[in-house]
């Protein structure tokens, strides 16, 4: 299985951050920076949504939990803390349910309870018809398709930092 992961921190305990639908794992960057002294944070793109390899066929929550367990196995971890946002939270919850001995702590952020349809029209209106197409284009053409190439992304991050009164680029834990 091919995972796309960004790692932040050098703490003694492993932590997995799972984003919500449509986001790359690095949406958890501020969380990772805040926890970087206590954890080594692995921000993982969800399968088939981000830059990692997708899961084939019809996916169950047990399959998604197995995908997380597979990553932990690759890393040689007996267990890890999981933080999951939205769909990532549902996957984290499934991992804790199907593999309880592998999850030290579980933090759920804004986890929904509704089933997400293949074309989530009831949730997003007619835009829901385009979400699978957008996801496919992102997988084919990468972040450049959505304007997230290095220069634009860096400019966006710098503007956000200035807007929030942050003038240096050190992790929050070192400010």
Tab-separated table of C-alpha atoms in Angstrom:
chain	number	residue	atom	x	y	z
A	1	UNK	CA	0.000	0.000	0.000
A	2	UNK	CA	1.305	3.433	-0.904
A	3	UNK	CA	0.677	6.164	1.663
A	4	UNK	CA	1.374	9.876	1.323
A	5	UNK	CA	2.559	11.129	4.693
A	6	UNK	CA	4.080	14.321	6.058
A	7	UNK	CA	5.837	14.000	9.427
A	8	UNK	CA	6.249	16.781	11.999
A	9	UNK	CA	7.889	16.628	15.398
A	10	UNK	CA	10.285	14.367	17.194
A	11	UNK	CA	8.337	13.397	20.278
A	12	UNK	CA	8.640	9.886	21.687
A	13	UNK	CA	5.066	8.787	20.870
A	14	UNK	CA	3.571	8.266	17.405
A	15	UNK	CA	0.414	10.142	16.448
A	16	UNK	CA	-1.623	9.773	13.245
A	17	UNK	CA	-3.649	12.715	11.947
A	18	UNK	CA	-6.442	11.791	9.502
A	19	UNK	CA	-8.099	14.702	7.647
A	20	UNK	CA	-11.653	15.130	6.465
A	21	UNK	CA	-12.912	14.530	2.941
A	22	UNK	CA	-11.244	16.701	0.331
A	23	UNK	CA	-8.292	17.760	2.485
A	24	UNK	CA	-4.698	16.616	2.475
A	25	UNK	CA	-3.204	15.332	5.707
A	26	UNK	CA	-1.236	18.565	6.092
A	27	UNK	CA	-4.447	20.395	7.030
A	28	UNK	CA	-3.425	19.224	10.512
A	29	UNK	CA	-0.161	21.210	10.391
A	30	UNK	CA	-1.050	23.549	13.270
A	31	UNK	CA	-2.071	20.586	15.429
A	32	UNK	CA	1.147	18.781	14.509
A	33	UNK	CA	3.278	21.807	15.401
A	34	UNK	CA	1.525	22.223	18.752
A	35	UNK	CA	2.129	18.559	19.635
A	36	UNK	CA	5.594	18.208	18.070
A	37	UNK	CA	7.475	18.001	21.397
A	38	UNK	CA	5.345	15.166	22.749
A	39	UNK	CA	4.567	13.287	19.528
A	40	UNK	CA	5.940	12.481	16.130
A	41	UNK	CA	2.882	13.401	14.071
A	42	UNK	CA	2.186	11.540	10.832
A	43	UNK	CA	-0.318	13.507	8.721
A	44	UNK	CA	-1.686	10.988	6.228
A	45	UNK	CA	-3.722	11.743	3.107
A	46	UNK	CA	-6.830	9.559	3.037
A	47	UNK	CA	-6.838	6.744	0.469
A	48	UNK	CA	-8.171	7.805	-2.910
A	49	UNK	CA	-8.734	11.403	-1.795
A	50	UNK	CA	-5.235	12.787	-1.405
A	51	UNK	CA	-1.904	11.885	-2.925
A	52	UNK	CA	-1.718	8.320	-1.616
A	53	UNK	CA	-2.889	5.155	-3.297
A	54	UNK	CA	-6.602	4.407	-3.089
A	55	UNK	CA	-8.321	1.273	-1.882
A	56	UNK	CA	-9.981	-0.765	-4.620
A	57	UNK	CA	-13.564	-1.958	-4.797
A	58	UNK	CA	-16.346	-1.127	-2.398
A	59	UNK	CA	-14.771	0.122	0.834
A	60	UNK	CA	-16.135	-0.692	4.276
A	61	UNK	CA	-15.146	1.015	7.500
A	62	UNK	CA	-13.396	-2.240	8.418
A	63	UNK	CA	-11.289	-1.842	5.233
A	64	UNK	CA	-10.454	1.759	6.187
A	65	UNK	CA	-9.460	0.617	9.698
A	66	UNK	CA	-7.256	-2.043	8.110
A	67	UNK	CA	-5.638	0.671	5.992
A	68	UNK	CA	-4.640	2.581	9.177
A	69	UNK	CA	-3.462	-0.645	10.835
A	70	UNK	CA	-1.414	-1.397	7.710
A	71	UNK	CA	0.389	1.929	8.051
A	72	UNK	CA	1.081	1.239	11.722
A	73	UNK	CA	2.434	-2.201	10.783
A	74	UNK	CA	4.729	-0.636	8.142
A	75	UNK	CA	6.087	1.726	10.803
A	76	UNK	CA	6.587	-1.106	13.299
A	77	UNK	CA	4.293	0.500	15.878
A	78	UNK	CA	2.377	-1.546	18.419
A	79	UNK	CA	-0.032	1.363	18.914
A	80	UNK	CA	-0.503	5.083	18.272
A	81	UNK	CA	-2.681	8.029	19.166
A	82	UNK	CA	-5.129	8.992	16.414
A	83	UNK	CA	-6.641	12.404	15.747
A	84	UNK	CA	-9.310	12.362	13.073
A	85	UNK	CA	-11.301	15.184	11.529
A	86	UNK	CA	-14.692	14.468	9.932
A	87	UNK	CA	-14.266	11.382	7.694
A	88	UNK	CA	-10.803	10.935	9.237
A	89	UNK	CA	-12.530	10.801	12.622
A	90	UNK	CA	-14.875	8.077	11.382
A	91	UNK	CA	-11.864	6.100	10.152
A	92	UNK	CA	-10.102	6.660	13.487
A	93	UNK	CA	-13.210	5.503	15.343
A	94	UNK	CA	-13.378	2.401	13.147
A	95	UNK	CA	-9.712	1.689	13.814
A	96	UNK	CA	-10.356	1.898	17.552
A	97	UNK	CA	-13.373	-0.377	17.152
A	98	UNK	CA	-11.773	-3.061	14.967
A	99	UNK	CA	-8.240	-2.836	16.431
A	100	UNK	CA	-8.656	-1.506	20.013
A	101	UNK	CA	-5.212	-2.690	21.124
A	102	UNK	CA	-3.574	-0.495	18.452
A	103	UNK	CA	-5.108	2.848	19.551
A	104	UNK	CA	-3.663	4.573	22.641
A	105	UNK	CA	-5.896	7.644	22.500
A	106	UNK	CA	-8.544	8.797	20.056
A	107	UNK	CA	-9.467	12.438	19.434
A	108	UNK	CA	-12.447	13.142	17.170
A	109	UNK	CA	-12.793	16.582	15.574
A	110	UNK	CA	-16.122	17.566	14.022
A	111	UNK	CA	-17.094	14.009	13.161
A	112	UNK	CA	-20.425	13.689	11.404
A	113	UNK	CA	-22.879	10.872	11.680
A	114	UNK	CA	-24.519	10.895	8.254
A	115	UNK	CA	-23.648	8.341	5.592
A	116	UNK	CA	-21.802	10.010	2.709
A	117	UNK	CA	-23.199	9.016	-0.665
A	118	UNK	CA	-21.019	8.479	-3.746
A	119	UNK	CA	-22.582	11.667	-5.153
A	120	UNK	CA	-23.418	13.625	-1.957
A	121	UNK	CA	-26.158	15.783	-3.525
A	122	UNK	CA	-28.266	15.880	-0.362
A	123	UNK	CA	-25.278	17.261	1.540
A	124	UNK	CA	-23.795	19.665	-1.062
A	125	UNK	CA	-26.614	20.265	-3.565
A	126	UNK	CA	-25.764	19.854	-7.247
A	127	UNK	CA	-22.099	20.472	-6.390
A	128	UNK	CA	-22.159	16.939	-4.951
A	129	UNK	CA	-22.146	15.548	-8.492
A	130	UNK	CA	-18.733	17.127	-9.070
A	131	UNK	CA	-16.929	16.007	-5.886
A	132	UNK	CA	-15.892	12.578	-7.251
A	133	UNK	CA	-14.675	14.291	-10.426
A	134	UNK	CA	-12.681	16.866	-8.445
A	135	UNK	CA	-11.174	14.085	-6.326
A	136	UNK	CA	-10.166	12.184	-9.465
A	137	UNK	CA	-8.609	15.263	-11.054
A	138	UNK	CA	-6.686	15.966	-7.854
A	139	UNK	CA	-5.332	12.411	-7.894
A	140	UNK	CA	-4.333	12.721	-11.566
A	141	UNK	CA	-2.855	16.200	-11.558
A	142	UNK	CA	-1.951	16.700	-7.914
A	143	UNK	CA	-2.015	19.874	-5.842
A	144	UNK	CA	-1.204	22.060	-8.876
A	145	UNK	CA	-4.768	21.440	-10.137
A	146	UNK	CA	-6.186	23.146	-7.062
A	147	UNK	CA	-3.554	25.891	-7.043
A	148	UNK	CA	-1.650	24.443	-4.103
A	149	UNK	CA	1.781	24.385	-5.680
A	150	UNK	CA	4.698	25.445	-3.493
A	151	UNK	CA	4.794	29.197	-4.192
A	152	UNK	CA	1.042	29.775	-3.873
A	153	UNK	CA	0.812	27.564	-0.795
A	154	UNK	CA	3.723	29.350	0.885
A	155	UNK	CA	2.253	32.784	0.054
A	156	UNK	CA	-1.125	31.694	1.491
A	157	UNK	CA	0.519	30.423	4.695
A	158	UNK	CA	2.539	33.632	5.099
A	159	UNK	CA	-0.574	35.787	4.601
A	160	UNK	CA	-2.451	33.739	7.202
A	161	UNK	CA	0.417	34.057	9.676
A	162	UNK	CA	0.579	37.853	9.210
A	163	UNK	CA	-3.198	38.120	9.568
A	164	UNK	CA	-2.986	36.183	12.847
A	165	UNK	CA	-0.121	38.325	14.169
A	166	UNK	CA	2.573	35.671	13.716
A	167	UNK	CA	5.743	37.201	12.334
A	168	UNK	CA	8.212	34.322	12.455
A	169	UNK	CA	8.025	30.852	10.942
A	170	UNK	CA	9.053	28.828	13.953
A	171	UNK	CA	6.708	26.093	15.228
A	172	UNK	CA	4.389	27.409	17.910
A	173	UNK	CA	6.143	25.285	20.512
A	174	UNK	CA	9.396	27.198	19.888
A	175	UNK	CA	7.937	30.741	19.907
